Amino acid sequence: MDRKTALITGATSGIGRATAHEFSKQGINLVLCGRRQERLDTIQNALERQTNVQTLNFDVRDNQATKKAIASLGEDFKNIDILINNAGNAHGLDPIQSGSTDDWDAMMDINVKGLLYVSKAIIPQMTERKSGHIINIGSSAGKEVYPKGNVYCASKHAVLAITEGMRIDLNPFGIKVSAINPGLVETEFSQVRFKGDAIADSVYKGYKALQPEDIAEIIYFAISRPAHVNIADLLVFPTAQANSTTVKKEQ
Ligand code: NDP
Ligand code: 8X3
């Protein structure tokens, strides 16, 4: 049987890295993307025993670099069957009146425009082959706005709208489009959001947050459904979390 090929953005950490590990166990060929080459090399070395791995180093904010990197893929990796649009982060947690425009730019440029640039570079080959599966990693923040979440929530609401738009436009081509929307997942996410401030360490304290492997297993479940089944939109919280502002923590 032919092996499928998946391209994962944000594969150097958290959900993306865990998904790379999960897919490698399932014998899926991998194109792993991120900006930290050393990490890409480490993951490639670890997974190459199980599957074929190619790495691409580019910043999803840079449309030309994104196009060039994806166009550089050789014969063995260029046909992408599964696209995991995962690269992204929150930057800051501030009320709208005092938020940083640099943080706003980062979130809109990476989480929204970066996802579009990567998709634009890959979708034409999917429409040509009339097959493919795109999974966009949204967030519970794409379904509900919480205090000081303003622009991050906006970026993830945009991811959900783009996912729905993709599903409609790609429907004639038989391409599956899914949104996986996690709540709190214990990754480097909070280190990035709070720029290494001590508060980052407290975000996952006092309760059991989702682990990146939990999301990776769900992503694999979504991509391994029969051809006629598409998981369109999935919201997943840790048991301790009821919504963005309600988390049962031990004192
Ligand atoms: P991590 O910080 O652990 O991972 C983020 C990944 O995105 C890294 O691999 C990073 O790679 C990549 N990335 C960030 N900026 C860029 C960029 N400009 N160009 C290319 N790659 C970039 O966070 P998570 O694993 O938690 O986050 C993954 C996704 O899940 C994000 O979209 C996030 O919004 C979403 N999410 C996270 C939740 C959580 O609680 N953790 C909950 C809901 C959704 P590198 O720095 O090497 O480029
Ligand atoms: C990450 C979850 O609650 O920090 O998307 O927005 S949250």
Short mmCIF file of C-alpha atoms and ligand atoms in Angstrom, two decimals:
data_model
loop_
_atom_site.label_atom_id
_atom_site.label_comp_id
_atom_site.label_asym_id
_atom_site.label_seq_id
_atom_site.Cartn_x
_atom_site.Cartn_y
_atom_site.Cartn_z
CA MET A 1 0.00 0.00 0.00
CA ASP A 2 1.22 3.52 -0.80
CA ARG A 3 2.36 5.52 2.20
CA LYS A 4 0.66 8.86 2.77
CA THR A 5 2.68 12.04 3.19
CA ALA A 6 1.84 14.66 5.82
CA LEU A 7 3.21 18.19 6.12
CA ILE A 8 3.09 19.52 9.68
CA THR A 9 3.80 23.16 10.51
CA GLY A 10 5.07 23.99 13.98
CA ALA A 11 6.63 20.53 14.27
CA THR A 12 9.46 21.66 16.58
CA SER A 13 7.35 21.72 19.73
CA GLY A 14 4.11 20.85 21.48
CA ILE A 15 1.17 19.60 19.43
CA GLY A 16 3.07 19.59 16.12
CA ARG A 17 5.98 17.56 17.48
CA ALA A 18 3.65 15.07 19.19
CA THR A 19 1.73 14.70 15.92
CA ALA A 20 4.98 13.97 14.08
CA HIS A 21 5.71 11.19 16.59
CA GLU A 22 2.17 9.78 16.32
CA PHE A 23 2.22 9.82 12.51
CA SER A 24 5.68 8.21 12.39
CA LYS A 25 4.31 5.27 14.42
CA GLN A 26 1.64 4.90 11.75
CA GLY A 27 4.19 4.87 8.91
CA ILE A 28 3.17 8.21 7.43
CA ASN A 29 5.92 10.06 5.50
CA LEU A 30 6.65 13.38 7.14
CA VAL A 31 7.53 16.90 6.05
CA LEU A 32 8.31 18.70 9.29
CA CYS A 33 8.35 22.51 9.34
CA GLY A 34 9.55 25.12 11.80
CA ARG A 35 12.18 27.80 12.31
CA ARG A 36 14.45 26.01 14.80
CA GLN A 37 16.65 23.83 12.60
CA GLU A 38 18.42 22.11 15.50
CA ARG A 39 15.10 20.81 16.78
CA LEU A 40 14.01 19.77 13.30
CA ASP A 41 17.27 17.78 13.01
CA THR A 42 16.75 16.11 16.39
CA ILE A 43 13.19 15.09 15.54
CA GLN A 44 14.23 13.88 12.09
CA ASN A 45 16.98 11.73 13.63
CA ALA A 46 14.54 10.25 16.13
CA LEU A 47 11.79 9.46 13.64
CA GLU A 48 13.80 8.35 10.62
CA ARG A 49 13.97 4.84 12.05
CA GLN A 50 10.20 4.58 11.61
CA THR A 51 9.40 6.57 8.50
CA ASN A 52 10.79 8.89 5.81
CA VAL A 53 11.33 12.43 7.08
CA GLN A 54 12.12 15.70 5.32
CA THR A 55 12.50 19.00 7.16
CA LEU A 56 11.73 22.52 5.94
CA ASN A 57 12.96 25.62 7.75
CA PHE A 58 10.86 28.71 7.07
CA ASP A 59 8.85 31.39 8.83
CA VAL A 60 5.16 31.06 7.91
CA ARG A 61 4.88 34.88 7.98
CA ASP A 62 7.09 35.05 4.88
CA ASN A 63 4.97 34.17 1.84
CA GLN A 64 7.93 33.93 -0.57
CA ALA A 65 9.97 31.77 1.82
CA THR A 66 6.93 29.54 2.39
CA LYS A 67 6.36 29.07 -1.36
CA LYS A 68 10.07 28.46 -1.99
CA ALA A 69 10.41 25.89 0.81
CA ILE A 70 7.37 23.90 -0.28
CA ALA A 71 8.38 24.08 -3.96
CA SER A 72 11.79 22.66 -3.02
CA LEU A 73 10.34 19.31 -1.94
CA GLY A 74 11.74 16.41 -3.93
CA GLU A 75 9.83 13.68 -5.77
CA ASP A 76 9.38 11.53 -2.63
CA PHE A 77 7.73 14.25 -0.55
CA LYS A 78 6.10 16.73 -2.91
CA ASN A 79 2.63 15.17 -3.02
CA ILE A 80 1.12 16.20 0.30
CA ASP A 81 -1.91 14.09 1.28
CA ILE A 82 -2.38 15.57 4.75
CA LEU A 83 -1.70 19.18 5.77
CA ILE A 84 -1.62 19.96 9.48
CA ASN A 85 -1.79 23.76 9.87
CA ASN A 86 -0.57 23.93 13.44
CA ALA A 87 2.12 26.67 13.66
CA GLY A 88 0.92 29.45 15.89
CA ASN A 89 0.99 30.98 19.33
CA ALA A 90 -0.56 33.59 21.57
CA HIS A 91 1.56 36.68 22.19
CA GLY A 92 0.60 38.54 25.34
CA LEU A 93 -2.56 38.64 27.46
CA ASP A 94 -3.57 42.28 27.78
CA PRO A 95 -6.74 44.35 27.70
CA ILE A 96 -7.37 45.87 24.30
CA GLN A 97 -6.55 49.39 25.52
CA SER A 98 -3.00 48.44 26.50
CA GLY A 99 -2.17 45.57 24.13
CA SER A 100 1.02 45.68 22.07
CA THR A 101 0.64 46.20 18.34
CA ASP A 102 3.73 43.99 17.85
CA ASP A 103 1.88 41.18 19.62
CA TRP A 104 -1.21 41.79 17.48
CA ASP A 105 0.87 41.70 14.30
CA ALA A 106 2.56 38.47 15.38
CA MET A 107 -0.75 36.69 16.06
CA MET A 108 -2.49 37.83 12.90
CA ASP A 109 0.60 37.28 10.73
CA ILE A 110 1.41 33.79 12.07
CA ASN A 111 -1.92 32.29 13.12
CA VAL A 112 -4.00 33.66 10.23
CA LYS A 113 -1.85 34.82 7.30
CA GLY A 114 0.78 32.12 7.84
CA LEU A 115 -1.90 29.43 7.75
CA LEU A 116 -3.20 30.95 4.50
CA TYR A 117 0.26 31.12 2.89
CA VAL A 118 1.01 27.46 3.68
CA SER A 119 -2.43 26.39 2.48
CA LYS A 120 -2.09 28.40 -0.74
CA ALA A 121 1.20 26.64 -1.49
CA ILE A 122 -0.34 23.18 -1.09
CA ILE A 123 -4.03 23.30 -2.03
CA PRO A 124 -3.52 23.45 -5.85
CA GLN A 125 -1.88 20.01 -5.89
CA MET A 126 -4.75 18.66 -3.79
CA THR A 127 -7.39 20.08 -6.12
CA GLU A 128 -5.47 18.69 -9.09
CA ARG A 129 -5.40 15.19 -7.55
CA LYS A 130 -8.94 15.63 -6.18
CA SER A 131 -7.89 14.34 -2.78
CA GLY A 132 -6.38 15.51 0.46
CA HIS A 133 -7.10 16.33 4.09
CA ILE A 134 -6.42 19.69 5.73
CA ILE A 135 -6.52 19.93 9.51
CA ASN A 136 -6.44 23.42 10.95
CA ILE A 137 -5.53 23.68 14.62
CA GLY A 138 -7.91 26.28 16.02
CA SER A 139 -8.65 26.68 19.72
CA SER A 140 -11.43 26.97 22.24
CA ALA A 141 -10.41 30.65 21.85
CA GLY A 142 -11.87 30.42 18.35
CA LYS A 143 -15.28 29.63 19.80
CA GLU A 144 -15.38 31.89 22.82
CA VAL A 145 -13.75 35.24 23.66
CA TYR A 146 -12.28 35.58 27.15
CA PRO A 147 -11.00 38.61 29.08
CA LYS A 148 -7.72 39.96 27.61
CA GLY A 149 -7.87 37.30 24.88
CA ASN A 150 -9.10 39.83 22.28
CA VAL A 151 -6.67 39.47 19.36
CA TYR A 152 -5.60 35.86 20.00
CA CYS A 153 -9.31 34.95 20.12
CA ALA A 154 -9.85 36.94 16.90
CA SER A 155 -7.04 35.04 15.18
CA LYS A 156 -8.55 31.70 16.18
CA HIS A 157 -12.09 32.81 15.22
CA ALA A 158 -10.52 33.59 11.84
CA VAL A 159 -9.00 30.09 11.68
CA LEU A 160 -12.48 28.64 12.22
CA ALA A 161 -14.00 30.87 9.51
CA ILE A 162 -11.21 29.97 7.09
CA THR A 163 -11.73 26.28 7.88
CA GLU A 164 -15.44 26.57 7.08
CA GLY A 165 -14.67 28.52 3.90
CA MET A 166 -12.11 25.93 2.81
CA ARG A 167 -14.59 23.12 3.41
CA ILE A 168 -17.13 24.80 1.14
CA ASP A 169 -14.71 25.78 -1.64
CA LEU A 170 -12.89 22.43 -1.65
CA ASN A 171 -16.09 20.36 -1.45
CA PRO A 172 -16.23 19.79 -5.25
CA PHE A 173 -12.76 18.26 -5.08
CA GLY A 174 -13.51 15.72 -2.35
CA ILE A 175 -10.95 17.32 -0.03
CA LYS A 176 -11.60 16.92 3.70
CA VAL A 177 -11.18 20.00 5.89
CA SER A 178 -11.27 19.74 9.69
CA ALA A 179 -10.87 22.06 12.65
CA ILE A 180 -9.45 20.60 15.86
CA ASN A 181 -9.97 23.09 18.68
CA PRO A 182 -8.19 22.35 21.96
CA GLY A 183 -8.56 24.03 25.33
CA LEU A 184 -5.55 24.18 27.65
CA VAL A 185 -2.64 22.05 26.40
CA GLU A 186 0.64 21.90 28.32
CA THR A 187 3.26 22.98 25.77
CA GLU A 188 5.65 25.90 25.25
CA PHE A 189 2.57 27.96 24.37
CA SER A 190 2.53 29.82 27.70
CA GLN A 191 6.30 30.46 27.61
CA VAL A 192 5.75 32.21 24.27
CA ARG A 193 2.61 34.02 25.39
CA PHE A 194 4.22 35.40 28.54
CA LYS A 195 7.69 35.75 26.98
CA GLY A 196 9.30 33.52 29.60
CA ASP A 197 7.81 35.47 32.54
CA ALA A 198 7.38 33.39 35.75
CA ILE A 199 3.59 33.49 35.31
CA ALA A 200 4.02 31.08 32.36
CA ASP A 201 4.94 28.29 34.79
CA SER A 202 1.68 28.65 36.74
CA VAL A 203 -0.68 28.21 33.77
CA TYR A 204 -0.76 24.40 33.95
CA LYS A 205 -0.48 24.12 37.76
CA GLY A 206 -3.20 22.69 40.05
CA TYR A 207 -4.98 20.56 37.44
CA LYS A 208 -4.19 18.07 34.71
CA ALA A 209 -3.98 19.97 31.44
CA LEU A 210 -4.28 18.25 28.08
CA GLN A 211 -0.96 16.87 26.89
CA PRO A 212 0.23 17.38 23.29
CA GLU A 213 -0.01 13.60 22.78
CA ASP A 214 -3.76 13.76 23.58
CA ILE A 215 -4.26 16.12 20.63
CA ALA A 216 -1.90 14.14 18.39
CA GLU A 217 -4.00 11.00 18.94
CA ILE A 218 -7.17 12.93 18.08
CA ILE A 219 -5.54 14.29 14.93
CA TYR A 220 -4.55 10.76 13.91
CA PHE A 221 -8.12 9.58 14.61
CA ALA A 222 -9.43 12.35 12.32
CA ILE A 223 -7.10 11.52 9.45
CA SER A 224 -7.68 7.78 9.71
CA ARG A 225 -11.49 7.79 9.30
CA PRO A 226 -12.93 6.08 6.22
CA ALA A 227 -13.05 8.11 3.00
CA HIS A 228 -16.70 9.11 3.49
CA VAL A 229 -16.22 10.44 7.05
CA ASN A 230 -14.94 13.94 7.84
CA ILE A 231 -14.56 15.20 11.42
CA ALA A 232 -15.56 18.77 10.60
CA ASP A 233 -15.09 20.54 13.91
CA LEU A 234 -13.96 19.17 17.24
CA LEU A 235 -13.68 20.95 20.62
CA VAL A 236 -11.61 19.22 23.32
CA PHE A 237 -10.98 20.35 26.89
CA PRO A 238 -9.13 18.80 29.79
CA THR A 239 -11.69 17.37 32.22
CA ALA A 240 -10.82 20.13 34.69
CA GLN A 241 -11.84 22.82 32.18
CA ALA A 242 -15.46 23.73 31.43
CA ASN A 243 -14.83 26.80 29.28
CA SER A 244 -12.10 29.40 28.80
CA THR A 245 -12.61 30.93 32.23
CA THR A 246 -13.73 27.94 34.32
CA VAL A 247 -10.94 25.61 35.39
CA LYS A 248 -11.18 23.46 38.53
CA LYS A 249 -7.80 23.81 40.24
CA GLU A 250 -6.49 22.27 43.46
CA GLN A 251 -5.31 24.97 45.88
P1 NDP B 1 4.23 25.55 21.00
O1 NDP B 1 4.72 26.90 21.37
O2 NDP B 1 4.72 24.39 21.79
O3 NDP B 1 4.51 25.27 19.45
C1 NDP B 1 4.30 26.27 18.48
C2 NDP B 1 4.91 25.82 17.17
O4 NDP B 1 4.64 26.82 16.17
C3 NDP B 1 6.42 25.66 17.25
O5 NDP B 1 6.79 24.46 16.61
C4 NDP B 1 6.95 26.86 16.49
O6 NDP B 1 8.14 26.50 15.80
C5 NDP B 1 5.83 27.13 15.48
N1 NDP B 1 5.84 28.50 15.04
C6 NDP B 1 5.56 29.61 15.78
N2 NDP B 1 5.71 30.73 15.07
C7 NDP B 1 6.12 30.33 13.83
C8 NDP B 1 6.47 31.03 12.64
N3 NDP B 1 6.43 32.37 12.57
N4 NDP B 1 6.83 30.31 11.55
C9 NDP B 1 6.88 28.97 11.61
N5 NDP B 1 6.55 28.25 12.70
C10 NDP B 1 6.20 28.93 13.81
O7 NDP B 1 2.64 25.64 21.08
P2 NDP B 1 1.46 24.56 20.85
O8 NDP B 1 1.98 23.27 20.41
O9 NDP B 1 0.62 24.62 22.06
O10 NDP B 1 0.67 25.30 19.69
C11 NDP B 1 0.38 24.71 18.44
C12 NDP B 1 -0.96 25.25 17.96
O11 NDP B 1 -1.98 24.87 18.87
C13 NDP B 1 -1.01 26.77 17.84
O12 NDP B 1 -1.72 27.11 16.67
C14 NDP B 1 -1.81 27.18 19.08
O13 NDP B 1 -2.50 28.38 18.89
C15 NDP B 1 -2.76 25.99 19.18
N6 NDP B 1 -3.38 25.80 20.49
C16 NDP B 1 -2.62 25.65 21.62
C17 NDP B 1 -3.24 25.46 22.84
C18 NDP B 1 -2.49 25.35 24.12
O14 NDP B 1 -3.09 25.54 25.20
N7 NDP B 1 -1.19 25.04 24.11
C19 NDP B 1 -4.71 25.36 22.93
C20 NDP B 1 -5.39 25.55 21.69
C21 NDP B 1 -4.74 25.73 20.52
P3 NDP B 1 9.46 27.40 15.66
O15 NDP B 1 9.50 28.32 16.85
O16 NDP B 1 10.58 26.41 15.61
O17 NDP B 1 9.26 28.11 14.38
C1 8X3 B 2 -4.96 28.15 23.74
C2 8X3 B 2 -5.99 28.01 24.80
O1 8X3 B 2 -7.27 29.29 26.61
O2 8X3 B 2 -4.96 29.91 26.25
O3 8X3 B 2 -5.53 28.37 22.49
O4 8X3 B 2 -6.65 30.52 24.65
S1 8X3 B 2 -6.21 29.51 25.60
#
